[in-house]
Amino acid sequence: MSDFIYIENAKQFVGQTVTLKGWVSNKREGKGIVFIILRDGTGFCQCVVTEDNSGIENLNNAQSCTLETSVNIEGIIALDEKQIGGIEIQVTNIKIIGESIEYPIAKKEHGIEFLMDQRHLWLRSTRQWAIMRIRNTIIFSIHKYFQSQQFIQMDAPIFTGNACEGTSTLFESDFYGDTAYLSQSGQLYGEAMAMAMGKIYTFGPTFRAEKSKTRRHLSEFWMIEPEMAFYDIFQNMDTIEGMLHFVIKEVIENCKTELETINRDISILESSLKPFPRMTYDEAVDIIKGKVPVNGVYSIALLEKELKDAEDSLVAIDNEIEEKEKKIASGSLKKGEVNFMTAKVIQLKQEKNDIEELLRNIPTWLNSARNFEYGNDFGGSDETVLTKLFDSPVMVYDWPHEVKAFYLKRNPEDNRFARGVDVLAPEGYGEIVGGGERETNVESLIEKIHEHQLPMEEFEWYLDLRKFGSVPHSGFGLGLERLVTWVCKLKHVRESIPFPRMYGRLKP
Ligand code: 4AD
Ligand code: MG
């Protein structure tokens, strides 16, 4: 039994004296009184230290606490709905465990590169805490879903001899004198495991050398890869949808505080609990190009309207900033009003940045919509244009075989297409899942392996799967960080993983 309780459970102990252990995440002081916001990883709560109730020695201890000092606090729990977590502690004893001198992350705004350099400490901040807890719920619910559906979790190797997803993003490593690559995907092994176990999923780290800085690419990311024997592409899509529905529901139900903490408007998560629209590549292209409407809305008309709206908002926000700055400069305001106004201006400038970013992006998206060339893979802006028209993820299947991986099955009814499926998240996020039905015809596979200039000898074992009791089968890969990024509506995938590894970032 531990000798302290967690903030998350504190409501069960109202009226009792308890011990909490944690860190000082915020502190306010008045005459003879100190308010500490304590965090312990499970939650936050206000602790009140007064000379009358706690004694002078405890008051002195509390006064000497700085940001991130670790403390042992004893006190009586009182219900207080106004407070964070709905409780407050009247402190009877506070002891410092570890001091914290000049904690580098202050309450003021910091630049992103600074925060990334301080990632080992930044993880303690409220927003990062909430994101990591949502990530945890997503991971747990993925396991819950697959385990309840009789999938067996199996692990694919990380050192591999072959490329699964093209040769341009391989990380090379030395394996006792042989060249090995860090796995881009466990899929090929997943196929072998599905032939042994029926339905499996892998859940492990994967690696891609993506030599460009984008908001959706990591060099190391976690992928969940189910593989199902006897499933065709449509049963595959049912599985993807079932899994995502389950995960989103679990997050909505179990992460209320966390979603509120990051100000996530959950209406689009809720509308994502209905069946996802499914369309072929051809149908998606017509929507992107503005030839076919979705619920009466055409892509190009929508983008033109968004551009006009953004231009109008920019003018309005500039006027508001100017007006407020004039007032601040006039000297006629009280100190409190100046502070309030100044905070408002900072917020408006942030909003202005977002609008300016939109004004840079919308013309790119419009260009995508107007000039998309049939037969190409979708780029980030094509995905954005398409998903803007929907309030849930969409599934696009039957892609031109030239733009997809070597292992995808051709559509038997129309050989131009491969039976791949991508799931694109709304709100501009784009691809979160890639998958499809696998080619079972040995000749077609051999042809594709040659076409992709892959070393045949590395794929002998893979071809065996087609020689000994071959069956139709399908699977997919869910990018964990892409899903977390969308669910939390983050601007960049780097905040969705504890210690991101990406082009230009190996530390801390
Ligand atoms: O679409 P991808 O490349 O598909 C595969 O790897 C298949 N072998 C999966 C399968 O069928 N078993 O990658 C799958 C997903 C993408 O949809 C995306 O969510 C994520 O992995 N992903 C990345 N996430 C972060 N950073 C990167 N550089 C990523 N590359 C892919
Ligand atoms: Mg893909």
XYZ file of C-alpha atoms and ligand atoms in Angstrom:
540
model
C 0.000 0.000 0.000
C 1.266 3.395 -0.839
C 1.422 6.088 1.813
C -0.226 8.727 -0.358
C -3.236 9.146 -2.634
C -3.569 10.414 -6.193
C -5.421 13.606 -7.070
C -7.582 11.654 -9.488
C -9.028 9.696 -6.538
C -9.120 12.561 -4.050
C -12.886 13.118 -4.291
C -13.402 9.813 -2.471
C -11.655 11.282 0.573
C -13.656 14.463 1.195
C -13.428 15.541 4.836
C -10.435 13.294 5.488
C -6.784 14.075 6.031
C -4.661 12.683 3.199
C -1.132 12.851 1.826
C -0.432 13.966 -1.739
C 2.919 13.947 -3.505
C 3.580 16.027 -6.561
C 5.024 19.153 -8.099
C 4.164 22.830 -7.840
C 2.729 23.756 -11.222
C 1.565 27.210 -10.195
C 1.637 29.453 -7.125
C -0.154 32.628 -6.026
C 0.534 34.517 -2.838
C -1.352 36.946 -0.619
C -0.690 38.266 2.834
C -0.438 35.225 5.148
C -1.736 32.868 2.422
C -0.304 30.787 -0.420
C -2.258 28.960 -3.130
C -0.388 26.128 -4.784
C -1.662 24.251 -7.809
C -0.253 20.799 -7.239
C 0.094 18.303 -10.080
C 0.870 14.644 -9.589
C 0.429 13.227 -13.094
C -3.154 12.155 -12.447
C -4.564 15.642 -12.116
C -4.300 19.121 -10.663
C -5.635 20.529 -7.413
C -5.475 23.726 -5.431
C -3.765 23.532 -2.045
C -4.302 26.393 0.393
C -1.677 27.186 2.967
C -2.531 29.830 5.615
C -0.765 30.940 8.730
C -3.941 30.244 10.769
C -4.590 26.691 9.554
C -1.130 25.515 8.640
C 1.199 27.373 11.008
C 4.056 29.713 10.223
C 6.592 27.012 9.418
C 4.385 25.475 6.722
C 3.571 28.916 5.371
C 7.297 29.608 5.059
C 7.824 26.311 3.260
C 5.006 27.113 0.840
C 6.379 30.608 0.226
C 9.770 29.190 -0.652
C 8.304 26.813 -3.269
C 9.167 27.711 -6.835
C 7.718 26.302 -10.076
C 8.259 22.517 -10.240
C 9.475 22.130 -6.667
C 8.431 18.624 -5.593
C 6.473 18.468 -2.358
C 4.784 16.200 0.129
C 1.502 17.727 1.248
C -0.828 16.682 4.021
C -4.204 18.266 4.303
C -7.959 17.977 4.526
C -9.948 17.586 1.335
C -12.937 19.856 0.793
C -15.375 19.834 -2.097
C -15.214 23.033 -4.124
C -16.861 22.897 -7.536
C -15.246 26.176 -8.577
C -11.770 24.670 -8.350
C -9.927 22.630 -10.912
C -10.843 18.985 -10.255
C -13.739 20.054 -8.009
C -11.778 19.870 -4.746
C -9.422 21.917 -2.614
C -6.908 20.903 0.054
C -6.506 22.789 3.288
C -2.876 22.108 4.021
C -1.782 21.021 7.479
C 1.751 20.111 6.504
C 3.973 20.789 3.485
C 7.503 19.464 3.037
C 9.824 20.098 0.143
C 11.175 16.899 -1.469
C 13.294 18.443 -4.202
C 13.884 22.096 -4.910
C 13.606 23.575 -8.402
C 15.790 26.546 -9.166
C 15.060 28.725 -12.184
C 12.773 26.318 -14.021
C 13.295 27.298 -17.661
C 9.699 27.067 -18.847
C 7.802 30.053 -17.537
C 4.142 30.894 -17.946
C 4.908 33.325 -20.759
C 4.860 32.232 -24.394
C 7.940 30.363 -25.608
C 9.016 29.665 -29.173
C 8.506 26.132 -30.442
C 12.214 25.378 -30.969
C 12.949 26.347 -27.359
C 10.146 24.115 -26.114
C 11.342 21.226 -28.292
C 14.841 21.591 -26.813
C 13.194 21.422 -23.385
C 10.958 18.482 -24.296
C 12.096 16.533 -21.202
C 10.573 19.313 -19.085
C 7.880 20.542 -21.481
C 6.112 17.193 -21.038
C 5.118 18.414 -17.555
C 3.004 21.282 -18.855
C -0.758 20.991 -18.660
C -1.366 20.851 -22.388
C 1.270 18.175 -23.003
C -0.058 16.227 -20.039
C -3.520 16.199 -21.611
C -2.209 15.140 -25.041
C -0.178 12.264 -23.585
C -3.167 11.030 -21.623
C -5.300 11.063 -24.771
C -2.511 9.179 -26.569
C -2.594 6.599 -23.771
C -6.371 6.198 -24.080
C -6.028 5.747 -27.845
C -3.346 3.055 -27.412
C -5.350 1.222 -24.762
C -8.566 1.338 -26.768
C -6.829 0.026 -29.908
C -5.721 -3.025 -27.913
C -9.180 -3.348 -26.372
C -10.817 -3.269 -29.797
C -8.587 -5.854 -31.446
C -8.435 -8.161 -28.452
C -12.234 -8.117 -28.199
C -12.407 -9.013 -31.909
C -10.155 -12.073 -31.430
C -7.050 -10.607 -33.041
C -3.708 -11.897 -31.768
C -1.018 -9.292 -31.166
C 2.299 -10.307 -32.700
C 5.467 -8.330 -33.190
C 7.343 -7.798 -36.420
C 11.128 -7.390 -36.403
C 12.687 -3.943 -36.522
C 15.888 -4.992 -38.311
C 14.826 -6.079 -41.777
C 16.495 -7.095 -45.000
C 13.852 -5.714 -47.318
C 11.999 -2.508 -48.107
C 8.248 -2.612 -47.639
C 7.328 0.934 -48.593
C 9.781 1.968 -51.300
C 13.532 2.347 -51.154
C 13.726 6.119 -50.798
C 12.958 6.363 -47.067
C 15.144 3.579 -45.639
C 17.365 4.019 -42.587
C 20.388 1.827 -43.092
C 22.134 0.000 -40.305
C 24.989 -2.456 -39.965
C 23.906 -5.939 -38.921
C 27.103 -7.938 -38.215
C 28.510 -6.841 -41.517
C 25.273 -7.163 -43.482
C 23.140 -4.217 -44.456
C 19.942 -4.101 -42.468
C 17.195 -1.508 -42.610
C 15.046 -0.204 -39.800
C 11.519 -1.399 -40.515
C 9.251 0.956 -42.468
C 6.297 -1.329 -41.799
C 5.697 -4.740 -40.257
C 3.188 -5.650 -42.942
C 5.059 -8.352 -44.867
C 5.706 -10.191 -41.607
C 2.110 -9.492 -40.596
C 0.951 -11.376 -43.690
C 3.028 -14.405 -42.675
C 1.653 -14.216 -39.121
C -1.960 -13.957 -40.354
C -1.450 -17.195 -42.297
C -0.462 -18.796 -38.980
C -3.018 -17.173 -36.674
C -5.950 -15.916 -38.786
C -6.230 -12.336 -37.524
C -3.243 -10.523 -36.069
C -2.093 -7.017 -35.351
C 1.332 -5.561 -34.773
C 1.930 -2.467 -32.668
C 5.443 -1.187 -32.888
C 7.835 1.544 -33.919
C 8.502 2.089 -37.619
C 11.050 4.276 -39.337
C 11.079 6.461 -42.417
C 13.904 8.706 -43.525
C 11.753 11.659 -44.608
C 14.220 14.366 -45.462
C 11.802 17.240 -45.292
C 10.127 19.206 -42.579
C 6.376 18.820 -42.711
C 3.746 18.907 -40.011
C 2.788 15.278 -40.571
C 6.075 13.369 -40.934
C 8.133 11.782 -38.206
C 11.249 9.666 -38.748
C 10.172 7.292 -35.984
C 6.492 6.635 -35.445
C 4.251 3.931 -34.036
C 2.126 1.916 -36.365
C -0.697 -0.514 -35.714
C -0.907 -3.064 -38.508
C -3.737 -5.596 -38.498
C -3.705 -8.342 -41.111
C -6.682 -10.620 -41.706
C -6.799 -13.912 -43.623
C -9.891 -14.340 -45.861
C -10.793 -10.605 -45.780
C -11.336 -8.645 -48.984
C -10.916 -4.892 -49.309
C -14.485 -4.175 -48.196
C -14.212 -6.255 -45.031
C -10.916 -4.454 -44.477
C -12.736 -1.102 -44.653
C -15.354 -2.372 -42.173
C -12.533 -3.238 -39.763
C -10.874 0.168 -40.105
C -14.180 1.894 -39.494
C -15.061 -0.336 -36.521
C -11.692 0.330 -34.920
C -11.797 4.099 -35.432
C -15.373 4.357 -34.159
C -14.417 2.438 -31.043
C -11.310 4.514 -30.377
C -13.036 7.862 -30.913
C -15.906 6.832 -28.631
C -13.484 5.783 -25.892
C -11.665 9.121 -26.109
C -14.902 11.126 -25.952
C -16.091 9.111 -22.956
C -12.850 8.841 -20.987
C -10.926 12.013 -21.792
C -13.420 14.801 -21.053
C -11.011 16.767 -18.854
C -8.123 16.306 -21.259
C -10.189 17.391 -24.289
C -11.365 20.469 -22.400
C -7.809 21.231 -21.297
C -6.663 21.449 -24.917
C -9.862 23.253 -25.977
C -10.815 20.543 -28.440
C -14.225 21.196 -29.980
C -15.461 17.612 -30.142
C -18.359 18.066 -32.557
C -16.365 16.610 -35.441
C -15.290 13.645 -33.299
C -18.942 13.038 -32.540
C -19.969 13.301 -36.176
C -17.201 10.795 -36.968
C -19.141 8.068 -35.174
C -21.319 7.518 -38.239
C -20.292 5.378 -41.249
C -17.394 6.961 -43.164
C -18.130 7.914 -46.766
C -16.405 5.465 -49.124
C -15.412 6.487 -52.626
C -13.151 5.289 -55.373
C -10.120 7.264 -56.471
C -12.049 8.336 -59.582
C -14.941 9.660 -57.508
C -12.558 11.464 -55.149
C -10.767 13.133 -58.074
C -14.064 14.498 -59.406
C -14.811 15.985 -55.987
C -11.318 17.506 -55.666
C -11.556 19.075 -59.110
C -14.908 20.618 -58.239
C -16.828 18.640 -60.873
C -19.051 16.827 -58.394
C -20.535 18.432 -55.261
C -20.792 16.982 -51.762
C -24.112 17.884 -50.148
C -24.505 20.643 -52.722
C -21.043 22.128 -52.106
C -18.346 22.295 -54.810
C -14.689 22.289 -53.725
C -13.606 25.313 -55.737
C -16.601 27.438 -54.741
C -15.985 26.535 -51.085
C -12.305 27.481 -51.264
C -13.091 30.766 -53.007
C -15.559 31.592 -50.251
C -13.024 30.670 -47.558
C -10.468 32.932 -49.210
C -12.885 35.858 -49.267
C -13.862 35.237 -45.610
C -10.214 35.099 -44.551
C -9.468 38.383 -46.341
C -12.419 40.043 -44.582
C -11.392 38.685 -41.165
C -7.859 39.968 -41.641
C -9.139 43.506 -42.205
C -11.438 43.257 -39.174
C -8.738 41.898 -36.887
C -6.206 44.542 -37.997
C -8.717 47.254 -37.133
C -9.392 45.751 -33.731
C -5.683 45.451 -32.900
C -5.055 49.057 -33.953
C -7.968 50.326 -31.878
C -6.850 48.433 -28.747
C -3.222 49.492 -29.122
C -4.302 53.122 -29.397
C -6.285 52.806 -26.166
C -3.341 51.221 -24.372
C -1.026 54.006 -25.587
C -3.493 56.743 -24.629
C -2.629 56.424 -20.907
C -6.279 56.791 -19.939
C -6.728 53.181 -18.775
C -6.305 51.723 -15.311
C -3.504 49.180 -14.756
C -5.935 46.237 -14.689
C -7.546 47.384 -17.941
C -4.148 47.757 -19.614
C -3.216 44.196 -18.641
C -6.537 42.885 -19.891
C -6.225 44.803 -23.188
C -2.611 43.713 -23.669
C -3.569 40.050 -23.207
C -6.382 40.530 -25.709
C -3.985 42.046 -28.266
C -1.625 39.076 -27.893
C -4.543 36.739 -28.505
C -5.693 38.748 -31.538
C -2.179 38.653 -32.996
C -2.193 34.886 -32.606
C -5.508 34.721 -34.453
C -4.047 37.033 -37.095
C -1.144 34.594 -37.597
C -3.618 31.790 -38.174
C -5.559 33.831 -40.725
C -2.368 34.811 -42.528
C -1.416 31.154 -42.684
C -4.806 30.394 -44.228
C -4.279 33.184 -46.752
C -1.010 31.528 -47.779
C -2.563 28.040 -47.898
C -5.893 28.556 -49.623
C -4.340 29.611 -52.966
C -2.223 26.418 -52.873
C -5.336 24.352 -52.217
C -7.199 26.144 -54.989
C -4.316 25.379 -57.298
C -4.547 21.693 -56.324
C -8.258 21.646 -56.991
C -7.998 23.383 -60.340
C -4.959 21.560 -61.683
C -5.033 18.066 -60.193
C -3.775 15.612 -62.788
C -5.704 12.394 -63.027
C -3.478 9.426 -62.216
C -1.339 11.152 -59.584
C -1.186 10.184 -55.932
C -2.834 12.679 -53.567
C -0.560 15.239 -51.989
C -1.265 16.962 -48.678
C -3.265 19.755 -50.296
C -5.370 17.389 -52.417
C -6.299 15.547 -49.224
C -7.165 18.836 -47.550
C -9.399 19.933 -50.411
C -11.269 16.614 -50.377
C -11.706 16.265 -46.622
C -12.881 19.866 -46.183
C -16.183 18.769 -47.674
C -16.849 16.106 -45.026
C -17.413 16.095 -41.274
C -15.897 12.649 -40.688
C -12.985 10.638 -42.055
C -13.435 9.416 -45.635
C -12.127 6.255 -47.293
C -10.694 6.366 -50.786
C -10.096 3.006 -52.506
C -9.103 1.560 -55.889
C -6.056 3.673 -56.725
C -4.121 3.743 -60.020
C -1.725 0.845 -59.441
C 1.320 2.853 -60.539
C 1.195 5.146 -57.502
C 0.765 2.438 -54.874
C 2.923 -0.237 -53.216
C 4.008 -3.442 -54.994
C 2.004 -5.805 -52.791
C -1.515 -4.507 -53.525
C -3.961 -6.679 -55.421
C -5.237 -5.478 -58.769
C -8.965 -4.988 -59.075
C -10.006 -8.094 -61.022
C -12.714 -6.085 -62.813
C -10.442 -3.242 -63.851
C -6.748 -3.964 -64.009
C -5.781 -0.271 -63.980
C -6.543 -0.071 -60.278
C -4.954 -1.546 -57.178
C -7.119 -2.444 -54.197
C -5.547 0.012 -51.777
C -7.509 2.135 -49.348
C -6.497 5.362 -47.615
C -8.426 6.878 -44.743
C -8.285 10.653 -44.719
C -9.133 12.585 -41.562
C -11.201 15.780 -41.766
C -10.257 19.329 -40.682
C -7.356 19.317 -43.107
C -5.490 16.401 -41.485
C -5.474 13.922 -44.358
C -4.098 10.390 -44.377
C -4.152 8.511 -41.076
C -4.513 4.949 -42.415
C -3.136 3.207 -45.500
C -3.978 -0.372 -46.364
C -5.593 -2.714 -48.831
C -6.131 -6.205 -50.156
C -2.908 -8.102 -50.926
C -1.867 -9.558 -54.247
C -2.001 -13.347 -54.152
C -0.949 -14.057 -57.732
C 2.752 -14.990 -57.732
C 3.386 -13.878 -61.346
C 1.862 -10.448 -60.769
C 3.878 -10.051 -57.586
C 7.141 -10.989 -59.285
C 6.388 -8.498 -62.040
C 5.744 -5.753 -59.469
C 8.904 -6.571 -57.496
C 10.902 -6.142 -60.726
C 9.019 -2.978 -61.636
C 9.874 -1.465 -58.229
C 13.498 -2.641 -58.656
C 13.455 -4.556 -55.381
C 15.971 -7.386 -54.745
C 14.070 -10.589 -55.548
C 16.085 -12.777 -53.163
C 14.813 -10.782 -50.178
C 11.234 -11.616 -51.110
C 11.506 -15.398 -51.594
C 9.958 -16.068 -48.196
C 7.160 -13.604 -48.943
C 6.357 -15.420 -52.187
C 6.190 -18.706 -50.228
C 3.022 -17.370 -48.585
C 1.432 -17.526 -52.043
C 2.684 -21.028 -52.737
C 1.492 -22.832 -49.617
C -2.215 -22.434 -49.035
C -2.570 -18.922 -50.381
C -5.797 -17.145 -49.405
C -7.282 -13.729 -50.066
C -6.200 -11.400 -47.270
C -6.135 -7.743 -46.328
C -4.780 -5.377 -43.741
C -3.899 -1.809 -42.991
C -1.524 0.458 -41.100
C -2.745 3.117 -38.708
C -0.239 5.842 -37.888
C -0.664 6.370 -34.150
C 0.751 9.894 -34.107
C -1.364 10.957 -37.099
C -4.462 9.790 -35.233
C -3.444 11.507 -31.971
C -2.675 14.697 -33.909
C -6.118 14.762 -35.475
C -8.056 13.713 -32.362
C -6.309 16.491 -30.384
C -6.386 18.899 -33.348
C -2.675 19.658 -33.007
C -0.893 21.889 -35.465
C 2.047 19.518 -35.808
C 2.656 15.804 -35.282
C 5.689 16.551 -33.044
C 3.436 17.184 -30.038
C 1.735 13.781 -30.332
C 4.706 11.649 -29.214
C 6.792 11.986 -26.029
C 10.164 12.419 -27.740
C 9.765 13.117 -31.464
C 12.408 11.998 -33.915
C 12.237 13.864 -37.188
C 14.421 15.565 -39.783
C 16.587 17.969 -37.751
C 15.559 16.623 -34.335
C 17.353 13.816 -32.481
C 17.519 15.401 -29.020
C 16.585 15.331 -26.189
O 0.518 4.363 -45.950
P 1.684 3.654 -45.342
O 3.011 3.905 -45.897
O 1.302 2.116 -45.391
C 2.073 1.082 -44.961
O 3.138 1.181 -44.401
C 1.428 -0.266 -45.120
N 2.470 -1.281 -45.155
C 0.467 -0.465 -43.980
C -0.285 -1.772 -44.078
O -1.090 -1.943 -44.974
N -0.032 -2.678 -43.169
O 1.740 3.994 -43.788
C 0.642 3.707 -42.964
C 0.337 4.890 -42.072
C -0.005 6.165 -42.825
O -1.355 6.181 -43.217
C 0.307 7.207 -41.783
O -0.765 7.307 -40.856
C 1.484 6.617 -41.053
O 1.471 5.229 -41.299
N 2.744 7.200 -41.526
C 3.440 8.133 -40.863
N 3.217 8.754 -39.695
C 4.119 9.664 -39.270
N 5.240 9.968 -39.950
C 5.524 9.360 -41.122
N 6.652 9.666 -41.769
C 4.593 8.402 -41.631
N 4.553 7.625 -42.736
C 3.422 6.900 -42.651
Mg 0.091 5.718 -47.391
